[in-house]
Coordinates of C-alpha atoms and ligand atoms in Angstrom, one line a residue:
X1 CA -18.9 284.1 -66.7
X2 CA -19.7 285.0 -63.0
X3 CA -19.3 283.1 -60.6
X4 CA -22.0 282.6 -58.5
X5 CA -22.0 283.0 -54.8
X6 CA -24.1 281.4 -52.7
X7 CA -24.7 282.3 -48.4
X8 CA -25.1 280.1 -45.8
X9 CA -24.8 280.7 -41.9
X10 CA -23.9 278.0 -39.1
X11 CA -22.9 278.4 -35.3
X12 CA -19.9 277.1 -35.8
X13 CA -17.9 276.6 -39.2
X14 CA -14.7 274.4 -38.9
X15 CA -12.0 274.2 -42.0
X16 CA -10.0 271.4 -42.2
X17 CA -11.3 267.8 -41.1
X18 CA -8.0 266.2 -40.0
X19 CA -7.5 265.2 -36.6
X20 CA -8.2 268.9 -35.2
X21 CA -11.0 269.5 -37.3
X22 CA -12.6 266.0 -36.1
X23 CA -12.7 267.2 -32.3
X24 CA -13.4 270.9 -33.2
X25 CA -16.8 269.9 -35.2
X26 CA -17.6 266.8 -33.0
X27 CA -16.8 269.3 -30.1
X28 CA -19.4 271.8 -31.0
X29 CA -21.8 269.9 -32.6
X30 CA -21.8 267.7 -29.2
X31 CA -22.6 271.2 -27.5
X32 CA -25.6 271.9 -29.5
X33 CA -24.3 274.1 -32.5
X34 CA -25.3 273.8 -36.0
X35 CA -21.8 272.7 -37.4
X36 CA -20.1 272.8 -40.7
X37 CA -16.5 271.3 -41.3
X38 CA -15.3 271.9 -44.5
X39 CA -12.4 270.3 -46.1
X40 CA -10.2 271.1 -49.4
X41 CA -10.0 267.1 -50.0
X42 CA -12.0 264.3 -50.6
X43 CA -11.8 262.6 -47.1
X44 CA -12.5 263.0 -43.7
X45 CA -10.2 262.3 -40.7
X46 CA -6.9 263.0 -42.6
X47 CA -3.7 261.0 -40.8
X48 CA -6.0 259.2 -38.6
X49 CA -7.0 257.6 -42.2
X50 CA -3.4 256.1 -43.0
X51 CA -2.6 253.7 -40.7
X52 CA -0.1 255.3 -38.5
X53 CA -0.7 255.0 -34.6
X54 CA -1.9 257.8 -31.8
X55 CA 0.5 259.3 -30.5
X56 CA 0.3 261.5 -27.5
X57 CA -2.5 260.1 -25.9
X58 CA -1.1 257.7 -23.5
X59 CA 2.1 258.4 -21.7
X60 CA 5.0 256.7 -21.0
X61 CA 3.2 255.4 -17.6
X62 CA 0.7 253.9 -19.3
X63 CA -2.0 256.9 -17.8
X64 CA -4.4 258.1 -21.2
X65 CA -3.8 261.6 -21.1
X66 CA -6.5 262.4 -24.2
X67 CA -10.4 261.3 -23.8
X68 CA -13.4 262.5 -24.8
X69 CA -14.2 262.4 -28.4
X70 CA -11.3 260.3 -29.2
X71 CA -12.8 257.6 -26.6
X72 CA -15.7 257.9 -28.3
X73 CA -14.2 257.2 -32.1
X74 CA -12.3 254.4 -30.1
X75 CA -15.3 253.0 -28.9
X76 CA -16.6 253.0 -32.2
X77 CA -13.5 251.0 -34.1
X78 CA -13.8 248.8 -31.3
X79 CA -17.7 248.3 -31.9
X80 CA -16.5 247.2 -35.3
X81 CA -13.4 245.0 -34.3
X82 CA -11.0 247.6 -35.4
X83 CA -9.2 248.6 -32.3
X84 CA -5.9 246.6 -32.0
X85 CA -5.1 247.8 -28.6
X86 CA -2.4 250.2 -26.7
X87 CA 1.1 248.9 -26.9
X88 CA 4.6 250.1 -25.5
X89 CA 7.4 250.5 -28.0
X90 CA 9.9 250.0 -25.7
X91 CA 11.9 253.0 -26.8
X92 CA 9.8 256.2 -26.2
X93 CA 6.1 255.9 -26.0
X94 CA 3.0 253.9 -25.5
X95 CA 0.4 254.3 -28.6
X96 CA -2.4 253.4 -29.8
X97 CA -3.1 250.8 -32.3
X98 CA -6.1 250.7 -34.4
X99 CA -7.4 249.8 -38.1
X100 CA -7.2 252.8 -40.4
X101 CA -10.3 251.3 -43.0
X102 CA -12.3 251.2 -39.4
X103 CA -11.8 254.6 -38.6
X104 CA -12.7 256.0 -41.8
X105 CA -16.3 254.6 -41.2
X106 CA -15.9 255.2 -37.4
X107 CA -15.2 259.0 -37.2
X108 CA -18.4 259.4 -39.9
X109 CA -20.8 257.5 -37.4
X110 CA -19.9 259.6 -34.9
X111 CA -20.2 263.0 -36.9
X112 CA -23.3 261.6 -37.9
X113 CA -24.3 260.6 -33.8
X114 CA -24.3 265.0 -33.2
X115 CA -25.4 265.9 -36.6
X116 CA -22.1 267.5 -38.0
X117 CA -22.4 268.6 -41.5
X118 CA -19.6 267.8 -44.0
X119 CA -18.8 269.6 -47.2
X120 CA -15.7 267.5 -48.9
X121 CA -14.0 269.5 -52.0
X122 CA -14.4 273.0 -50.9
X123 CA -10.9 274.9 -50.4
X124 CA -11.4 278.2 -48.1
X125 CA -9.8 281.1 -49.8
X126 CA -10.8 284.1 -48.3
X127 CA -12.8 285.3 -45.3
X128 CA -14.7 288.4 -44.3
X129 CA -13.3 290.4 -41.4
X130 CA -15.0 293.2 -39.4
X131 CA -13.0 294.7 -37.1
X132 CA -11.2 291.3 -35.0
X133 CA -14.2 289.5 -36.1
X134 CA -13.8 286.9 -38.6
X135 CA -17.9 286.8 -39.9
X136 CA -17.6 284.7 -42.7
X137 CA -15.3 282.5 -44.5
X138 CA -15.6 282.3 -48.5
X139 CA -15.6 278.8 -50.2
X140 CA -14.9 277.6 -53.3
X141 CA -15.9 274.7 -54.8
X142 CA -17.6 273.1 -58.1
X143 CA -20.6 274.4 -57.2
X144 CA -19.4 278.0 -57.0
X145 CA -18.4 280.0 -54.2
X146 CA -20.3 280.3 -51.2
X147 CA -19.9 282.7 -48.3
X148 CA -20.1 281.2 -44.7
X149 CA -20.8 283.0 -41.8
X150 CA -20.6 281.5 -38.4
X151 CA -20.8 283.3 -34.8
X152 CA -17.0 281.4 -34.5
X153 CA -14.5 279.9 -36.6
X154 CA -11.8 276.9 -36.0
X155 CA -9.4 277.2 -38.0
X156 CA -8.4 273.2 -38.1
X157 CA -6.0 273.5 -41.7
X158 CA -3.5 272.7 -40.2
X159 CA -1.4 275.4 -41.8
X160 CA -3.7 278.1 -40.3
X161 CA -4.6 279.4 -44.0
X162 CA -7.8 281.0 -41.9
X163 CA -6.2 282.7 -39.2
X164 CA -3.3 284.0 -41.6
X165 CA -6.0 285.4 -44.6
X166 CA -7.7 287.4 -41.4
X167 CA -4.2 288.9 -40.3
X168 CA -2.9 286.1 -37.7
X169 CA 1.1 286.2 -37.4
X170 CA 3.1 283.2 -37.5
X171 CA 6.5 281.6 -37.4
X172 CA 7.5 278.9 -39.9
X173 CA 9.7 275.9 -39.7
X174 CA 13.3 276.1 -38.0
X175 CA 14.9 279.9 -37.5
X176 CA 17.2 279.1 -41.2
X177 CA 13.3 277.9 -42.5
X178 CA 14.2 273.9 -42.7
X179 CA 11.3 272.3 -42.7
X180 CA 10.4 268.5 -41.5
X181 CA 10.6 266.1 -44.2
X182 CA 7.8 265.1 -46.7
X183 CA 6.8 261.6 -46.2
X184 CA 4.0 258.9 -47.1
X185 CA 3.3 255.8 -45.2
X186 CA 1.8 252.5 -46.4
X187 CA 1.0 249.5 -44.9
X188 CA 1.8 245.7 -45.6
X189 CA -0.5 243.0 -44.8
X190 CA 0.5 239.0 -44.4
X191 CA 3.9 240.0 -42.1
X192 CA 4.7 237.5 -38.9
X193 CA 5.0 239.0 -36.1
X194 CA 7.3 236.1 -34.0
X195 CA 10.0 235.7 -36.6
X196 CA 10.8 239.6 -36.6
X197 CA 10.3 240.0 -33.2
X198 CA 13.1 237.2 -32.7
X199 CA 15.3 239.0 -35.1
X200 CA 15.1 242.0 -33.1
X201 CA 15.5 240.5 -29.7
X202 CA 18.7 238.4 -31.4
X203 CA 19.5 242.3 -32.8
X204 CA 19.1 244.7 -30.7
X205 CA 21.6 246.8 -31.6
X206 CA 19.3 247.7 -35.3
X207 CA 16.5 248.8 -33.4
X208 CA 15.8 252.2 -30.7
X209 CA 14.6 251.1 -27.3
X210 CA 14.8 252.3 -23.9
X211 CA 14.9 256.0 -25.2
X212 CA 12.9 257.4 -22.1
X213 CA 14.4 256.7 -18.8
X214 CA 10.5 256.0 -17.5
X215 CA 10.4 253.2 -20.0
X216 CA 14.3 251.9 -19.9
X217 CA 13.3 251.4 -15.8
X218 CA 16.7 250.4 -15.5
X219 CA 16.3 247.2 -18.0
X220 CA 19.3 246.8 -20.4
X221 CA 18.5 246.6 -23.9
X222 CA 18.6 242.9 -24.8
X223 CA 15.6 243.1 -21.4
X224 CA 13.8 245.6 -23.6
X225 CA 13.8 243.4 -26.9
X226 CA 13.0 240.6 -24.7
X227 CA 10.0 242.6 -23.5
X228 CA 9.1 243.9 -27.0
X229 CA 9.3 240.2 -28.1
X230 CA 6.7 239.0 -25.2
X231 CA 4.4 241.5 -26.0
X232 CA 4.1 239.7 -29.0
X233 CA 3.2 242.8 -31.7
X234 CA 5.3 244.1 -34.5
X235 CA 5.6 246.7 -32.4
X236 CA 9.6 247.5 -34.3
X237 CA 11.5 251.1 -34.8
X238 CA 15.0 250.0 -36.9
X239 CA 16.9 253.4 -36.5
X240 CA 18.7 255.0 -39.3
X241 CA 21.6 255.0 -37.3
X242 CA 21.7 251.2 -36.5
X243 CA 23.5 248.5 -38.3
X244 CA 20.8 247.2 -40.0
X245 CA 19.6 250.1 -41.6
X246 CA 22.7 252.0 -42.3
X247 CA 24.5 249.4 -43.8
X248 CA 21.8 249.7 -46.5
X249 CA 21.5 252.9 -46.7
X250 CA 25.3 253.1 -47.7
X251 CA 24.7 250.4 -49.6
X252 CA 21.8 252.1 -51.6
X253 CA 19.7 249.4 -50.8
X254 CA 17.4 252.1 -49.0
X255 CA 17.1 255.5 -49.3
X256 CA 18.5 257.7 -46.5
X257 CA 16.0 257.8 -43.7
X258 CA 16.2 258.1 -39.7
X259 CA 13.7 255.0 -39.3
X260 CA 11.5 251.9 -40.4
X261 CA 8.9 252.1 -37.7
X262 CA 6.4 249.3 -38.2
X263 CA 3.1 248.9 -36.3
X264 CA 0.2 246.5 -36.3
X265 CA -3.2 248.1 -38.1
X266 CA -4.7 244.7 -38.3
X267 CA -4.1 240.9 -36.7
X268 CA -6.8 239.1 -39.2
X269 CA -4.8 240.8 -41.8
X270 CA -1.4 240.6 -40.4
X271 CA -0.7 244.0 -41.1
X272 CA 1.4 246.8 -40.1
X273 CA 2.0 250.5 -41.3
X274 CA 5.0 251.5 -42.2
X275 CA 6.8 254.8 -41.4
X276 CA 10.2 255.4 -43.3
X277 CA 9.4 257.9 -46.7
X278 CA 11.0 261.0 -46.6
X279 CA 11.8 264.1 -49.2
X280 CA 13.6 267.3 -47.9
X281 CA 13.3 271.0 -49.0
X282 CA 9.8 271.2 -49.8
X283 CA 7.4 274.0 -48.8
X284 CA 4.3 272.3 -48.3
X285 CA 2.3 275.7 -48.7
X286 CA 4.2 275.9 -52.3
X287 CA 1.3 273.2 -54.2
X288 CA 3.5 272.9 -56.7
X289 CA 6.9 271.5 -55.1
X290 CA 4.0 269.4 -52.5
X291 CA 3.0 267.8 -55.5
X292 CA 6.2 266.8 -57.0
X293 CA 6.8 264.5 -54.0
X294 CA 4.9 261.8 -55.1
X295 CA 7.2 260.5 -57.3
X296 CA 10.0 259.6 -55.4
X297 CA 7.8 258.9 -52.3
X298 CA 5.9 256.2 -54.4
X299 CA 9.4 254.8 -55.2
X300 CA 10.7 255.1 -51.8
X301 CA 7.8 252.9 -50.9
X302 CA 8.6 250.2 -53.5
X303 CA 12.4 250.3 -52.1
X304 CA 11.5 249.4 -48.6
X305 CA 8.8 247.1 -49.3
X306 CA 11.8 245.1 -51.4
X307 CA 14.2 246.1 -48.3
X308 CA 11.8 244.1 -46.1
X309 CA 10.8 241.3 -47.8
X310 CA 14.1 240.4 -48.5
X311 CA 16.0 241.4 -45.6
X312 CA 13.7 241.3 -42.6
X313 CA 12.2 238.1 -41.2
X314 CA 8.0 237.8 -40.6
X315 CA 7.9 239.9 -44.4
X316 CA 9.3 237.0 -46.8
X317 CA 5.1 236.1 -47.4
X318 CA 3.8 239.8 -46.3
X319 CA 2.7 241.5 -49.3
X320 CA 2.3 245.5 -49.9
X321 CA -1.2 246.3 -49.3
X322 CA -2.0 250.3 -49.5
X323 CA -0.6 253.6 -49.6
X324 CA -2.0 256.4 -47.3
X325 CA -4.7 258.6 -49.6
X326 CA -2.7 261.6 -49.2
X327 CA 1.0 263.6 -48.5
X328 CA 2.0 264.0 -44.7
X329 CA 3.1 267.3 -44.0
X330 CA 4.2 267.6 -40.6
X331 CA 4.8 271.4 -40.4
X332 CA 4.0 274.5 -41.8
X333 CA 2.8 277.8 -40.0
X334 CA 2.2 278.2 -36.3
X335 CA -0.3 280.8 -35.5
X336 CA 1.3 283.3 -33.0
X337 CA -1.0 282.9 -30.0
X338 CA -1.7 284.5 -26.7
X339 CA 0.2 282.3 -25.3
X340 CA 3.4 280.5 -27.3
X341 CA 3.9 276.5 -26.1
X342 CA 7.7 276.3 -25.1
X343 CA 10.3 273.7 -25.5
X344 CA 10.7 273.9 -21.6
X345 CA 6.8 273.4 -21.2
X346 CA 6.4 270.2 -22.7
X347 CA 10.0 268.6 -21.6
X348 CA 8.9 269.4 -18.3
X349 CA 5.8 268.7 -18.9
X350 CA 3.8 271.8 -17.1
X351 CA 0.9 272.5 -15.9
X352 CA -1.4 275.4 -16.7
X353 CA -4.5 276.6 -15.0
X354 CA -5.9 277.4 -18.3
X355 CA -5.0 273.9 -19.8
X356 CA -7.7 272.2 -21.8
X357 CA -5.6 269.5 -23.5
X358 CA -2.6 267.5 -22.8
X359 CA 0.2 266.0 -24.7
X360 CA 3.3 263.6 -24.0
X361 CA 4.9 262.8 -27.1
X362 CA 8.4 263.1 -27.1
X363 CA 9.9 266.1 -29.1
X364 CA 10.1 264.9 -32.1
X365 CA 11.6 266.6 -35.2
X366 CA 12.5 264.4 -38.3
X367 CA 15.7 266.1 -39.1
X368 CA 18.3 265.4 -42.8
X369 CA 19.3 261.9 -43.7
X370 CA 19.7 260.0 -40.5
X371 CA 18.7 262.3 -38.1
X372 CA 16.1 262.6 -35.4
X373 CA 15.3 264.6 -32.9
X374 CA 13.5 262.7 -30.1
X375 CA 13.4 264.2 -26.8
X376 CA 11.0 262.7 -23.8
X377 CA 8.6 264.8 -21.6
X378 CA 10.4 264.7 -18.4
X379 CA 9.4 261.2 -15.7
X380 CA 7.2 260.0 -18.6
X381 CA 4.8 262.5 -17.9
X382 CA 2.3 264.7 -19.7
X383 CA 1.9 268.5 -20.2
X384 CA -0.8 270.7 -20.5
X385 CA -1.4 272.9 -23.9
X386 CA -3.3 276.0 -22.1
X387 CA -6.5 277.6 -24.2
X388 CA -4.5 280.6 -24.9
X389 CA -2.2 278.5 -27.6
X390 CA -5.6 278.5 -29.4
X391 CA -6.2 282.0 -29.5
X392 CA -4.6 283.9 -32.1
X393 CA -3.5 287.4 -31.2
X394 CA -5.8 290.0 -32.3
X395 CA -8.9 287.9 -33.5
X396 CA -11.5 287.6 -31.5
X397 CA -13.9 284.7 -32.3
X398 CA -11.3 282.6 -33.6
X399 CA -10.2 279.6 -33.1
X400 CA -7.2 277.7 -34.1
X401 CA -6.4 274.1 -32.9
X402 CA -4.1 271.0 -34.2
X403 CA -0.7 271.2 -35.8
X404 CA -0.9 275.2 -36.5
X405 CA -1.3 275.9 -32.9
X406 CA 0.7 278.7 -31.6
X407 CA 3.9 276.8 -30.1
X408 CA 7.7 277.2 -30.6
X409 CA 9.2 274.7 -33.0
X410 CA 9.9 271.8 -30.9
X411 CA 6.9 271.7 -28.6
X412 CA 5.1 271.8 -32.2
X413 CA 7.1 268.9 -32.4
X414 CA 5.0 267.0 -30.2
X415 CA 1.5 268.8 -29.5
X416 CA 1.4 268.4 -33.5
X417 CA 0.6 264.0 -32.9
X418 CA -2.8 263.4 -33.1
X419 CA -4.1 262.8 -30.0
X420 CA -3.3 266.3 -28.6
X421 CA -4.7 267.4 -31.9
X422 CA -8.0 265.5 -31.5
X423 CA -8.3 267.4 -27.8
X424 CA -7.0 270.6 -29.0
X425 CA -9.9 270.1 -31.6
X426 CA -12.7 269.1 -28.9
X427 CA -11.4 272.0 -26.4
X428 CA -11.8 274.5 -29.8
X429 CA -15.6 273.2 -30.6
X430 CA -16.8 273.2 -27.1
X431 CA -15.4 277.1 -26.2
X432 CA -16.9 277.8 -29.5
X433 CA -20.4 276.4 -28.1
X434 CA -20.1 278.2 -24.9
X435 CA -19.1 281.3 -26.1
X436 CA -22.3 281.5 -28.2
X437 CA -24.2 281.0 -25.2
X438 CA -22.8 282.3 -22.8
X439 CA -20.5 285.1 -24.1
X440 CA -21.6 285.8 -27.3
X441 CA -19.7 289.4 -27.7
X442 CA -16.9 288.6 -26.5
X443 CA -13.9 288.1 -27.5
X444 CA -12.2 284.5 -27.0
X445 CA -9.5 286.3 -24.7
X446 CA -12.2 287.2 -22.6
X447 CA -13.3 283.3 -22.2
X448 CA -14.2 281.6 -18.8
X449 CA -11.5 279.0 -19.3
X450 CA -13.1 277.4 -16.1
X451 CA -16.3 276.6 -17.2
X452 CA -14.8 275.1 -20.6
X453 CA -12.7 272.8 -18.2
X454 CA -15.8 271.6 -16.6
X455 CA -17.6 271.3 -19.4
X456 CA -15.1 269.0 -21.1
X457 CA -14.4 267.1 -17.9
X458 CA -17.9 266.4 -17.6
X459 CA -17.6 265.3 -21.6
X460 CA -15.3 262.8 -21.1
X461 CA -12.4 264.5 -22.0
X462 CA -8.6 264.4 -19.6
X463 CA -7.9 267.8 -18.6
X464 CA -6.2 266.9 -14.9
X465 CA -5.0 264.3 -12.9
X466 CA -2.5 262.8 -14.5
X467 CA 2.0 263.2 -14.6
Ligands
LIG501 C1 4.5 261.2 -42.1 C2 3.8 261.6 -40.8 C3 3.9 260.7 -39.7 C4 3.3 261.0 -38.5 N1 3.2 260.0 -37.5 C5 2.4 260.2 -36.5 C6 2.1 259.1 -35.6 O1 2.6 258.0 -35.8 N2 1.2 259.4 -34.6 C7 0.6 260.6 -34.4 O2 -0.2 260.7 -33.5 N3 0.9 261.6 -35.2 C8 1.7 261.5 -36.3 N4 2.0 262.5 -37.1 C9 1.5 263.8 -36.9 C10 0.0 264.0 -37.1 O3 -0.5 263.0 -37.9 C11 -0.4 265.3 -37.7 O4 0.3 266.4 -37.2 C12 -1.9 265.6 -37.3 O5 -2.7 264.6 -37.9 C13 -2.3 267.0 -37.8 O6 -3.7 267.1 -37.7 P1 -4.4 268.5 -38.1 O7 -5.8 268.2 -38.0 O8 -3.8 269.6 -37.3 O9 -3.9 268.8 -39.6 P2 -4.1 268.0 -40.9 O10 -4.2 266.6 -40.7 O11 -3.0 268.6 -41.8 O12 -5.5 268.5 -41.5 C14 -5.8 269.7 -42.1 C15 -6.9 269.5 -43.0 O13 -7.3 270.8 -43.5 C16 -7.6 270.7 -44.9 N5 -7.3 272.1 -45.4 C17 -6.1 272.7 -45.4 N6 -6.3 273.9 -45.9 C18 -7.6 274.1 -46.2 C19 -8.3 275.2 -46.8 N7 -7.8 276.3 -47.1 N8 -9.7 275.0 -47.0 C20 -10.3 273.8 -46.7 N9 -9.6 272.7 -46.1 C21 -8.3 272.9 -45.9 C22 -6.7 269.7 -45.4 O14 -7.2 269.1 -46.6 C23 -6.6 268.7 -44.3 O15 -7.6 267.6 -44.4 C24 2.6 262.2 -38.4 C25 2.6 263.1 -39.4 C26 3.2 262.8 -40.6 C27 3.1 263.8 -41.7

């Protein structure tokens, strides 16, 4: 039988509706485009669904170096008593705490605020190309397979699957193609936040603090677990390297991992997300060897929820309470851009003239086993990702934005957290909306990065002013 294909046409078409794809639609649609974001999956939001915290939106000096539409989503969890607040780890970073049920409904109300359309269930899997023009992008899904065309395209997948089917280079994983672990987090409600935090200030050796020098400020570390305990969250990274949790890992108590990282979702609840999963060697662009995770990330789960209940005070009463609704990849392709992100750029943490997001995660790079790479951005600073990252060489009206943005390895390793990813995404929809009406020809290397500076500026959005 043949299939049928349908046509549709939009200003602006985004694919992929995870972090990126949130700011790139909200971005546009904001700016007056007719906006469609498409995703292969049932959900919209992606990681910021599963508990974990934003990262790389407030620096190690406490300045918020992401705005704009992710204050807006904010404002909405808050509206709904689902913002927990911004807390300091006492090791690296200062994040952002929210409640992941919130945010589902939260991100919708303000898609629905700009009239964003959503199409859940539809994989992109091929696009139309006329000369470095990408003019439609073809859909599939139960209904069929329906052509989109759209004056620009964001490619939000995350592993660039747009950009790459119209001819984008990229680089993948390290140079001997390792890849970042596999992991799924999941969250346990009913946990006490004093008794662990007194375990951890009587331990301090099982947890990382004082990692960054802007946050050590000189403080030994029994003053940073002292701190960590005032602040009163279970706010708690146990390192893989640490007494606690190697001794069970050689033990087989756990599985080998380079961290527990626990952090609060909820305080009615009492409950925290938990960060420790991990499965090495998969290509998460092979479906198959993706899929085959589950298993032993389900049972990974189960071993740590045991691990803390009956090793860790605050979780003797806490109870498992959900698994995040998907797989978290952290990396696959990065789209070779006009400009490439370097290692040096964000541990300095640079300035651009053309920047139009910033980031200040450390680098961060789950590694084998124990192992971690976490480097800080230099004086707990933040650095600029310029617009050119977002432009992949040799297309002309498209976009890409979030973790397939065109960056070296390790300064993936940090623009990939979500809160550069929500800016990337915001920067991406609102060039796309001023390119249409003010440029409409042209190619996006041609772009008045000035006026999109403005423009986001005047949005809300952080683009200077800040370490
Ligand atoms: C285990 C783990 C822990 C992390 N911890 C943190 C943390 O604590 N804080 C933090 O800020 N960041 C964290 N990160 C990083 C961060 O969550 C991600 O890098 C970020 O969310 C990526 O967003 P994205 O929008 O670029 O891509 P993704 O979230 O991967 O979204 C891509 C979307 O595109 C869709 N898609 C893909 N291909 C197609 C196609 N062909 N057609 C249609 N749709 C498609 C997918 O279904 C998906 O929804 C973590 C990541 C992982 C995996």
């Amino acid at each position: 039988m043949q299939t049928p294909i349908h046509n549709r046409r939009v200003d602006v078409l985004v694919i992929g509706a995870g972090a990126a794809g949130v700011g790139a639609a909200i971005g546009a649609a904001r700016n007056g485009m007719t906006t469609l974001l498409v995703d292969a999956g049932p959900t919209i939001g992606g990681e910021l669904l599963t508990g974990m915290t934003i990262d790389g939106a407030v620096n190690a000096r406490g300045e918020l170096v992401v705005g704009g539409t992710l204050s807006e989503i904010l404002e909405e969890c808050k509206a709904m008593d689902g913002l927990v607040g911004i807390f300091n780890d006492y090791r690296l970073i200062r994040y952002i705490c929210y409640d992941p049920e919130v945010m589902k409904m939260a991100i919708i109300k303000v898609m629905a605020r700009y009239g964003v359309e959503l199409l859940l269930h539809s994989f992109a899997d091929d696009v139309v190309v006329n000369g470095n023009r990408v003019t439609g992008v073809m859909v599939r899904n139960k209904a069929g397979k329906t052509l989109i065309e759209a004056d620009s395209v964001i490619d939000c997948s995350g592993d660039g699957d747009v950009a790459v089917m119209a001819g984008a280079e990229f680089e993948i994983g390290a140079k001997d193609g390792d890849l970042q672990p596999i992991s799924i987090m999941f969250r346990m409600s009913g946990v006490e936040a004093e008794p662990l935090l007194r375990f951890v200030r009587e331990h301090p050796e099982y947890v990382a603090v004082g990692e960054s020098e802007m946050i050590r400020d000189g403080r030994t570390d029994k003053q940073l677990v002292e701190s960590l305990y005032e602040q009163g969250q279970p706010c708690v990274f146990f390192k893989g390297n640490g007494p606690l949790l190697s001794d069970a890992i050689d033990r087989k108590e756990m599985f080998p991992t380079a961290l527990i990282m626990i952090q609060p979702t909820s305080g009615p609840r009492k409950e925290v997300c938990i960060n420790s999963t991990r499965v090495w060697n998969v290509d998460p662009l092979k479906t198959d060897q993706l899929s085959a995770t589950m298993s032993p990330l389900f049972d990974q789960v189960w071993t740590c929820v045991k691990f803390l209940k009956n090793r860790v005070p605050g979780f003797e009463q806490a109870h498992f309470a959900a698994v995040a609704p998907r797989l978290g990849i952290r990396e696959t392709r990065r789209i070779l851009g006009e400009y490439v992100l370097t290692d040096e750029d964000v541990g300095t943490g640079r300035k651009f003239d053309d920047g139009i997001a910033k980031g200040c995660h450390h680098i961060d790079i789950h590694g084998r086993g124990r192992d971690q790479v976490r480097i800080p951005v230099a004086d707990g600073g933040s650095y600029d990702i310029p617009f050119r990252c977002l432009v992949p060489k040799g297309l002309d009206n498209l976009l890409v934005a979030g973790r397939c943005l065109s960056a070296t390895r390790a300064a993936q390793g940090t623009a990939r957290t979500m809160g550069p990813c929500i800016a990337m995404g915001t920067a991406a929809g609102t060039a796309a909306a001023l390119q249409r009406t003010e440029n409409a020809e042209n190619s996006f290397r041609d772009f008045p990065v000035e006026r999109l500076r403005e423009t986001l500026k005047s949005q809300g959005s952080i683009i200077d002013g800040t370490h």
